[in-house]
CSV table of C-alpha atoms in Angstrom, one decimal:
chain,number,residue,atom,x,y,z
A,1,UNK,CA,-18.8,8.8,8.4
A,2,UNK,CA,-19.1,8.4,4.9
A,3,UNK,CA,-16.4,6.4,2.8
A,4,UNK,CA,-16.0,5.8,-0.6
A,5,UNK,CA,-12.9,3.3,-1.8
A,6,UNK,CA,-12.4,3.1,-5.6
A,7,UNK,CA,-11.3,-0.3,-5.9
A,8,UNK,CA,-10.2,-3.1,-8.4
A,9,UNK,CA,-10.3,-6.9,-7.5
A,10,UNK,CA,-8.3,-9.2,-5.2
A,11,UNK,CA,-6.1,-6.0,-3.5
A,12,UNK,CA,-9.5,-3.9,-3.1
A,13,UNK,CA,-11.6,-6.7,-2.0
A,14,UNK,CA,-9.4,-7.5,1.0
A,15,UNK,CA,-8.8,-3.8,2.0
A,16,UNK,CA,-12.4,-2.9,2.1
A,17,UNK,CA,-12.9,-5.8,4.4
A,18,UNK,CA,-10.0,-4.1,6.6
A,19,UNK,CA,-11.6,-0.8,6.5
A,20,UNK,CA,-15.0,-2.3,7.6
A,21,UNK,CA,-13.1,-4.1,10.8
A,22,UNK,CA,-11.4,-0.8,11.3
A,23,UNK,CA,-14.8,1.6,11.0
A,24,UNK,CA,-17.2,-0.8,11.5
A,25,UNK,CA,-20.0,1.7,12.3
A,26,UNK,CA,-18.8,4.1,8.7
A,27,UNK,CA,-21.0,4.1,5.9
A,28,UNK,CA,-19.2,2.3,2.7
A,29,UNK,CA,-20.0,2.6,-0.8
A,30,UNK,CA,-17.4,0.8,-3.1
A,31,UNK,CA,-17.2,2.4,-6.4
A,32,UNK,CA,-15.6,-0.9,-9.0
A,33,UNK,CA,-14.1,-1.1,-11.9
A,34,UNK,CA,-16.0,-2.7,-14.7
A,35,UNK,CA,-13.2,-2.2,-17.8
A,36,UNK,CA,-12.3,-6.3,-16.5
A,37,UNK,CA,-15.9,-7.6,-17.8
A,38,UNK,CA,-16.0,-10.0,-20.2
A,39,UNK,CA,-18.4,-12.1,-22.2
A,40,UNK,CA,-17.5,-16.3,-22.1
A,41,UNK,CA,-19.9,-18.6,-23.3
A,42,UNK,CA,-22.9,-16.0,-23.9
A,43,UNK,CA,-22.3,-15.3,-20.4
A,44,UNK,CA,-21.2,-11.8,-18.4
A,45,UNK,CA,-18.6,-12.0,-16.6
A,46,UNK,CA,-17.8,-8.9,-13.6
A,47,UNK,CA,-14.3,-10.4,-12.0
A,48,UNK,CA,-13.9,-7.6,-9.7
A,49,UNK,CA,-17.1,-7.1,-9.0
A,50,UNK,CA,-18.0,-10.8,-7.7
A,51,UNK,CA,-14.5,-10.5,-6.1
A,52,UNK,CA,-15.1,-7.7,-3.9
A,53,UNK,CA,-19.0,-9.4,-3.3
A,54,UNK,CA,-17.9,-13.0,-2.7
A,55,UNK,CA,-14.9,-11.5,-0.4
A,56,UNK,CA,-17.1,-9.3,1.7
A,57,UNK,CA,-20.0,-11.9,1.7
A,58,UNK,CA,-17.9,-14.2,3.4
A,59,UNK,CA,-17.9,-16.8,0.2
A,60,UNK,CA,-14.3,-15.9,-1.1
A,61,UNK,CA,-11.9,-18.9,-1.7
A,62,UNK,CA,-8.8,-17.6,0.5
A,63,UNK,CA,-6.3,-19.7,-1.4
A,64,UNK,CA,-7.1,-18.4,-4.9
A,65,UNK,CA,-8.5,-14.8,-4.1
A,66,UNK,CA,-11.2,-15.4,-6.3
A,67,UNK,CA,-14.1,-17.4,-6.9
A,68,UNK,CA,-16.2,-19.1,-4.5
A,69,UNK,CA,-15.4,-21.5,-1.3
A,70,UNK,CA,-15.9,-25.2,-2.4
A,71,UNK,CA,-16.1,-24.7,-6.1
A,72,UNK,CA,-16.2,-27.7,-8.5
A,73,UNK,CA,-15.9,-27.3,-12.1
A,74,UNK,CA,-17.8,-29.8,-13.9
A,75,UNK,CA,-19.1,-27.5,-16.4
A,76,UNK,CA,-15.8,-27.1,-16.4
A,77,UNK,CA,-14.5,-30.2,-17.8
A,78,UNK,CA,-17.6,-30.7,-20.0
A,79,UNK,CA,-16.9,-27.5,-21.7
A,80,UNK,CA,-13.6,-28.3,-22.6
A,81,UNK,CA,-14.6,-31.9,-23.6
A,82,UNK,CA,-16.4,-30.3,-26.1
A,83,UNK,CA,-13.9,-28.6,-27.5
A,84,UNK,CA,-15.8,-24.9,-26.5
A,85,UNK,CA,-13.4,-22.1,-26.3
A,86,UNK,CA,-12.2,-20.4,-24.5
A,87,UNK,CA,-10.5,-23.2,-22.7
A,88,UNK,CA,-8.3,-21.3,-20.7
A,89,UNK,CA,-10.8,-19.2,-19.0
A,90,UNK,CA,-12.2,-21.2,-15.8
A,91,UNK,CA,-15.7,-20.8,-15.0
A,92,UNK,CA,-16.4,-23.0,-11.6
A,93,UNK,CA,-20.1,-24.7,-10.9
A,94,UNK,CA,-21.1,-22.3,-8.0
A,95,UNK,CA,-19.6,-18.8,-9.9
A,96,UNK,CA,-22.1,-20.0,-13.1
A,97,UNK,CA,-25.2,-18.8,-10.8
A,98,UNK,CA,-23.8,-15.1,-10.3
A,99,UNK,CA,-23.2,-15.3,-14.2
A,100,UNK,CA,-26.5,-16.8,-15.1
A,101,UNK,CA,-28.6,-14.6,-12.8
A,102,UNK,CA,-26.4,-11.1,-14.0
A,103,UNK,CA,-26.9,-12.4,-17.6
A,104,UNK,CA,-30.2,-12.8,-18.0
A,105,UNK,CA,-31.3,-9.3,-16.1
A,106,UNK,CA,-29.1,-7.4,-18.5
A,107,UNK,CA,-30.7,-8.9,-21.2
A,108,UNK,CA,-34.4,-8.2,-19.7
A,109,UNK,CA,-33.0,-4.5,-19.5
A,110,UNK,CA,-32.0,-4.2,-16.5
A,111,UNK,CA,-28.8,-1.9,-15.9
A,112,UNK,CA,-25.5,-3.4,-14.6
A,113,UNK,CA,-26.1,-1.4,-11.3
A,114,UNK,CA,-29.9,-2.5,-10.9
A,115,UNK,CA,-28.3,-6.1,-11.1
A,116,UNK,CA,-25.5,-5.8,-9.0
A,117,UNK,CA,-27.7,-4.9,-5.4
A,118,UNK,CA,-29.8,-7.7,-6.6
A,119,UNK,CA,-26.5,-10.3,-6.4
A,120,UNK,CA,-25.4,-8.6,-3.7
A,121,UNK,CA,-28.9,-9.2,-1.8
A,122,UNK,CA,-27.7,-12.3,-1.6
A,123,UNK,CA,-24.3,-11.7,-0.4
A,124,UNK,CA,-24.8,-9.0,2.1
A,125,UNK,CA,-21.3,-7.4,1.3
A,126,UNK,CA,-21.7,-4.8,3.7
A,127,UNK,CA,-21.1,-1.8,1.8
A,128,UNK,CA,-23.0,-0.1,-1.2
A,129,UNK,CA,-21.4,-1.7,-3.8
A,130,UNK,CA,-21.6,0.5,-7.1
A,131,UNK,CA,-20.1,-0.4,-10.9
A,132,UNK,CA,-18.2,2.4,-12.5
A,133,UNK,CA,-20.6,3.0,-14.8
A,134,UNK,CA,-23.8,0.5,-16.3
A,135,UNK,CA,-22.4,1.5,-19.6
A,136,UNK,CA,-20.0,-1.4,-21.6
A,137,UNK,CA,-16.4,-1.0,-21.3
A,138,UNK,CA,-14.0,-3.8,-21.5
A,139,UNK,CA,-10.1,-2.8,-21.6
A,140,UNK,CA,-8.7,-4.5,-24.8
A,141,UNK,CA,-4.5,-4.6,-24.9
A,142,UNK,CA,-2.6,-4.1,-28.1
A,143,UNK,CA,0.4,-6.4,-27.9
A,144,UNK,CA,3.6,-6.9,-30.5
A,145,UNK,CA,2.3,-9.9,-32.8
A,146,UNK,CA,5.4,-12.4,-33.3
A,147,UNK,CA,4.3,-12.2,-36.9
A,148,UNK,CA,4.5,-8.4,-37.4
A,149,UNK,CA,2.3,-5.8,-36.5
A,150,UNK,CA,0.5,-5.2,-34.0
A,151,UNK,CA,-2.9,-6.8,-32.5
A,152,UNK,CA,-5.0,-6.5,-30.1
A,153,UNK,CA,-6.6,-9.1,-27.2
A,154,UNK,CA,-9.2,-8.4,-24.7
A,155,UNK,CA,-7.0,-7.4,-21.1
A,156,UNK,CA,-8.5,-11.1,-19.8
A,157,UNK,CA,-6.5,-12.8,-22.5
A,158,UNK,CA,-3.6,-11.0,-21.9
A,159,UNK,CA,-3.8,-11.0,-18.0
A,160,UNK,CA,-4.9,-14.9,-18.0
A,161,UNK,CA,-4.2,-16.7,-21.0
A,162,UNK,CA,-0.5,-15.5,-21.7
A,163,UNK,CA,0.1,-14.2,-17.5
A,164,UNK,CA,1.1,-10.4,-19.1
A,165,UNK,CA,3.8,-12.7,-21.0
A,166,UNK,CA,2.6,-10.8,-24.4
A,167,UNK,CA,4.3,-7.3,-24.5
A,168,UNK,CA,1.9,-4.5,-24.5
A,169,UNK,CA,2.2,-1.7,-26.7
A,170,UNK,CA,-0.9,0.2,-25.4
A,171,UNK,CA,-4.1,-0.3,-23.5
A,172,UNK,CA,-7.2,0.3,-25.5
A,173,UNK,CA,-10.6,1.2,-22.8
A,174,UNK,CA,-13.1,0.4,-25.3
A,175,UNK,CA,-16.7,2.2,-24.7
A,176,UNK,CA,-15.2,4.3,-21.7
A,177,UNK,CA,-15.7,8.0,-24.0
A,178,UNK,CA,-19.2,7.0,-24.1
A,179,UNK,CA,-19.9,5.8,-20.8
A,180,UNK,CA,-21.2,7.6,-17.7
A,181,UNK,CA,-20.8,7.1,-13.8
A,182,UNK,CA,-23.1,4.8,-12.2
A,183,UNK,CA,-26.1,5.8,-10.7
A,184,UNK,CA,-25.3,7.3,-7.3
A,185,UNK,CA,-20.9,7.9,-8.2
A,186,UNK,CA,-20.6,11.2,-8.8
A,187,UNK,CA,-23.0,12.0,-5.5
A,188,UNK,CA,-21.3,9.4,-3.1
A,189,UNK,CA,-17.9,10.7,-4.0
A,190,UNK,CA,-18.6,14.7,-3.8
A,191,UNK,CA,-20.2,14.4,-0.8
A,192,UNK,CA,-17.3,11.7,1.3
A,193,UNK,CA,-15.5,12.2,4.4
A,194,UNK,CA,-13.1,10.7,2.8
A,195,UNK,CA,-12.6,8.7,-0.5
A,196,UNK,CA,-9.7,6.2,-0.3
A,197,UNK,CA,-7.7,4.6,-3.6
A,198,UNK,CA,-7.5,0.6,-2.4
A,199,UNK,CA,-4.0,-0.9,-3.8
A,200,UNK,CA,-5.8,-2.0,-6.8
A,201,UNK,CA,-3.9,-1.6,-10.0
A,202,UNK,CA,-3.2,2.1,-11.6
A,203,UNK,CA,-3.6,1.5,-14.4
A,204,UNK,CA,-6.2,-0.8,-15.8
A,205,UNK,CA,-7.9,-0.8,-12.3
A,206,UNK,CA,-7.9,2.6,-10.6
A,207,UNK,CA,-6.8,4.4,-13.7
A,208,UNK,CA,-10.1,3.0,-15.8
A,209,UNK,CA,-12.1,3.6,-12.9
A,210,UNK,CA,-11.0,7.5,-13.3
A,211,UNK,CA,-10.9,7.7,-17.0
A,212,UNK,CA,-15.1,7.1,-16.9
A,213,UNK,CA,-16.0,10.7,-18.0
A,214,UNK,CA,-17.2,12.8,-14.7
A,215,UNK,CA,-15.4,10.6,-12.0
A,216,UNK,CA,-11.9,12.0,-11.9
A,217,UNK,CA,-13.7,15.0,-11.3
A,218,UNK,CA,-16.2,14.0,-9.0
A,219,UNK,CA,-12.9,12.7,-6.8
A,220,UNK,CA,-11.0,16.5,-7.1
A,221,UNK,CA,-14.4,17.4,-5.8
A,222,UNK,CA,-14.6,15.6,-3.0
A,223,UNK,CA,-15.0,17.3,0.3
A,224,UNK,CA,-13.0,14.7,2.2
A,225,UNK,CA,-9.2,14.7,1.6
A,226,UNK,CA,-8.3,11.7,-1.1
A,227,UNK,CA,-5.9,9.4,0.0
A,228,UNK,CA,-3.9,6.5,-1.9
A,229,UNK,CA,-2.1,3.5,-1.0
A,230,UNK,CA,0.3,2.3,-3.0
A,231,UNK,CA,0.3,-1.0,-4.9
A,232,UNK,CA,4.1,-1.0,-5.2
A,233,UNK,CA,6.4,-1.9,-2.4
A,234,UNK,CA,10.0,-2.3,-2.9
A,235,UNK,CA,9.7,-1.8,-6.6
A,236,UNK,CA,7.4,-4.5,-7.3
A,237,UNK,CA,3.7,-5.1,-6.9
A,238,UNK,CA,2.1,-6.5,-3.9
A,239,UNK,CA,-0.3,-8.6,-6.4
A,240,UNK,CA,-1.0,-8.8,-9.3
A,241,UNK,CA,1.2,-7.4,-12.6
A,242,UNK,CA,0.8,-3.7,-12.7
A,243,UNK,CA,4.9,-3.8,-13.2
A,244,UNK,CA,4.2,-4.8,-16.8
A,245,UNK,CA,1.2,-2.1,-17.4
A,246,UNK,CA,3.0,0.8,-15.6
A,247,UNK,CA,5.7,1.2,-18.1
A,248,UNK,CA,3.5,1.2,-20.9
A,249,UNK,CA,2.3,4.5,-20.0
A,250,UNK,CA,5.4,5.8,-18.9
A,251,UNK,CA,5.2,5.2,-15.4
A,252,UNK,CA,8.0,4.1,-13.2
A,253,UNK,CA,7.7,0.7,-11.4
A,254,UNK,CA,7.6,2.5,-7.5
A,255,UNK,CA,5.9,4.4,-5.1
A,256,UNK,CA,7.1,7.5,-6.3
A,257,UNK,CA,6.0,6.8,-10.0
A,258,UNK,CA,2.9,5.9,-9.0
A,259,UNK,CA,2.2,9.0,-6.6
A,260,UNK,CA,3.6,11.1,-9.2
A,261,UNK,CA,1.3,9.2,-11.5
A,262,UNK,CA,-1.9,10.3,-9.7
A,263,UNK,CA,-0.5,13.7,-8.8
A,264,UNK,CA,-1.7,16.2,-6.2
A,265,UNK,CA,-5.0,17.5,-6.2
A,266,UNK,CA,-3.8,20.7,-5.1
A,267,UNK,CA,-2.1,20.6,-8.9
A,268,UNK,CA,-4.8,19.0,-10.7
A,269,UNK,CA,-4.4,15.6,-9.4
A,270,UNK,CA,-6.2,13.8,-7.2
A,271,UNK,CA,-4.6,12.9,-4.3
A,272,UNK,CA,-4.1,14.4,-0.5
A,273,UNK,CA,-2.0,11.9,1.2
A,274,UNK,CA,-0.1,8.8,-0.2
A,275,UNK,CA,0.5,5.7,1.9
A,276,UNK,CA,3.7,3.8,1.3
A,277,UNK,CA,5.7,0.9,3.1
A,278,UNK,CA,7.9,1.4,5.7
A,279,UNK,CA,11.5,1.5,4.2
A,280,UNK,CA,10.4,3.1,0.8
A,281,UNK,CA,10.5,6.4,0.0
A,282,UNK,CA,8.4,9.1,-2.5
A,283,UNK,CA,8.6,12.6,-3.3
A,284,UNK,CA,5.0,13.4,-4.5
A,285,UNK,CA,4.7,17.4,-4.7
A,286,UNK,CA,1.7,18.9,-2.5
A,287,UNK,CA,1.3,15.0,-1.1
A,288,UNK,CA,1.2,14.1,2.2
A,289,UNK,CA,3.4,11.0,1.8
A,290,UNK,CA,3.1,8.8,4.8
A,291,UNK,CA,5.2,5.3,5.3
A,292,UNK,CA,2.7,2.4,7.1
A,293,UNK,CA,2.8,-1.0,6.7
A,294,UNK,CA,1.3,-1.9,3.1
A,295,UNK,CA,1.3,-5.8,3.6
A,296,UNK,CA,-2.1,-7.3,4.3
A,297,UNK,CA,-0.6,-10.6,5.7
A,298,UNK,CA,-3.6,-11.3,8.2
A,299,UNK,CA,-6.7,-9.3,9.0
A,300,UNK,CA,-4.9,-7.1,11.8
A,301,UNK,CA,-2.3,-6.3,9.9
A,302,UNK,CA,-5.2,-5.3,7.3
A,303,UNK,CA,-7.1,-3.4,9.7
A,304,UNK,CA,-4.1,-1.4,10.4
A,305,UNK,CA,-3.8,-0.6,7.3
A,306,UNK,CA,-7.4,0.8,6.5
A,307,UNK,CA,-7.1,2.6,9.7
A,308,UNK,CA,-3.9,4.5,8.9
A,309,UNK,CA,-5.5,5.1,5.4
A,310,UNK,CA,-8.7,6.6,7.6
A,311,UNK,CA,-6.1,8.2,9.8
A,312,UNK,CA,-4.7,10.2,6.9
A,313,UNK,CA,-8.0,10.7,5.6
A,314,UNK,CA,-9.0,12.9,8.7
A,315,UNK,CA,-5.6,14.5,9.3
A,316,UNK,CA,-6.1,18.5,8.7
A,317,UNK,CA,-8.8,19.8,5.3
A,318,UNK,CA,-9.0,18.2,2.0
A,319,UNK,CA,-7.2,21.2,0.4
């Protein structure tokens, strides 16, 4: 069985490792979004990429969701005793290898995709693990300035600097016109058993993942049925902040907005089924709308998630 997850950090990372404890013998192929990457002190940075490795690879700190097991920061503290900015951006000892390594093979040419099985050599993740695209796009936010006007940050300022404290006015996925699915995308998702939405965020996760030219399309052509699960439960997030990006494109904070969001791909959407948590509700026209267990409190109740998401997956055609 082939699977393909679209994913974004923390959320996806731990529900691909579900899905491999629930279909351990499947073949995986994680399709990531790349609109997080950021340069920091000449270095380039993949958050959700190394998230989704380092969790998968077994070198994930638990506590944090990010970053590696047993990290020290010396650099750290020696960067910010010299007064480099950005300060507020942490880059720990063992993480600086993955960024050194990345680095220097983009700048000897090498596409983002090329490097990422190299890193991932390392890791062993488990799946095929594939960047939205190897062209550069970075999601920039365009927030109220205090001053007057408007300006804009890149997302990781607004998302780690100011904790989504800064109110958005629009988010800007700088490069993403121009850029083009990763090498083996488009094939891995037209040809799935089933492609699966982790709860990753809609918008500047999922949604940037889908705005690359060719991949919402490559999803509607999928031969499996698509099926989501929601990031929301009980009208807030299960991680993360997507209740302050939703309403800035007009999207309700729920299940339901976010199903609607997406919208059947009977309708020109691209979802089948929609998994939400027991107790909520959502009305999603031409959706199967099924209500599991969302919360990934341990690794059972994780792999009972992935499997209802598979269960829904194989439930009747993809149309």
């Amino acid at each position: 069985m082939h699977i393909v997850v679209l994913a974004g950090g923390v959320g996806g990372a731990r529900f691909l490792r579900g899905l491999l404890d629930a279909a351990p013998d499947a073949d995986v192929t994680a399709v990531v979004n790349t609109g997080d990457d950021v340069t920091m002190h000449g270095l380039r940075i993949c958050p959700d990429l190394d998230t989704v490795m380092y969790t998968l690879g077994d070198g994930i700190d638990e506590e944090r969701g990010w970053g590696q097991r047993g990290e020290t920061w010396t650099v750290k503290e020696q960067l910010a005793a010299y007064g480099a900015e950005p300060t507020w951006f942490g880059l720990g000892d063992r993480d600086l290898a993955t960024h050194l390594v990345r680095t220097r093979m983009l700048r000897s040419g090498h596409p983002l995709s090329e490097v990422t099985a190299t890193l991932a050599q390392r890791w062993q993740p488990g799946v095929r693990l594939l960047p939205m695209s190897d062209q550069r796009v970075e999601t920039h936010v365009v927030v109220a300035d205090p001053a007057g006007g408007e300006r804009t940050v890149h997302f990781q300022e607004w998302w780690v600097r100011h904790r989504a404290a800064l109110d958005a006015q629009r988010f800007v996925q700088v490069g993403v016109d121009d850029a083009r699915p990763g090498p083996g995308v488009v094939e891995a998702l037209t040809t799935a058993d089933a492609v699966l939405f982790a709860p990753s965020n809609p918008v500047v996760s999922i949604g940037t993942v889908l705005g690359v030219p060719g991949i919402r399309d490559a999803v509607r052509a999928a031969a499996g049925r698509v099926v989501g699960v929601s990031p929301i439960v009980s009208d807030a997030p299960l991680r993360g902040m997507a209740d302050r990006c939703l309403p800035v494109v007009g999207v309700e904070v729920s299940a339901e907005g976010v199903g609607r969001h997406y919208g059947a791909r009977s309708a020109g959407g691209v979802l089948d089924a929609w998994l939400v948590h027991t107790g909520d509700t959502a009305d999603v026209p031409g959706v199967d709308v099924r209500s599991v267990p969302l919360l990934m409190s341990d690794p059972d109740a994780t792999r009972a998630l992935a499997q209802a998401a598979l269960d829904a997956a194989l439930a009747g055609s993809a149309r």
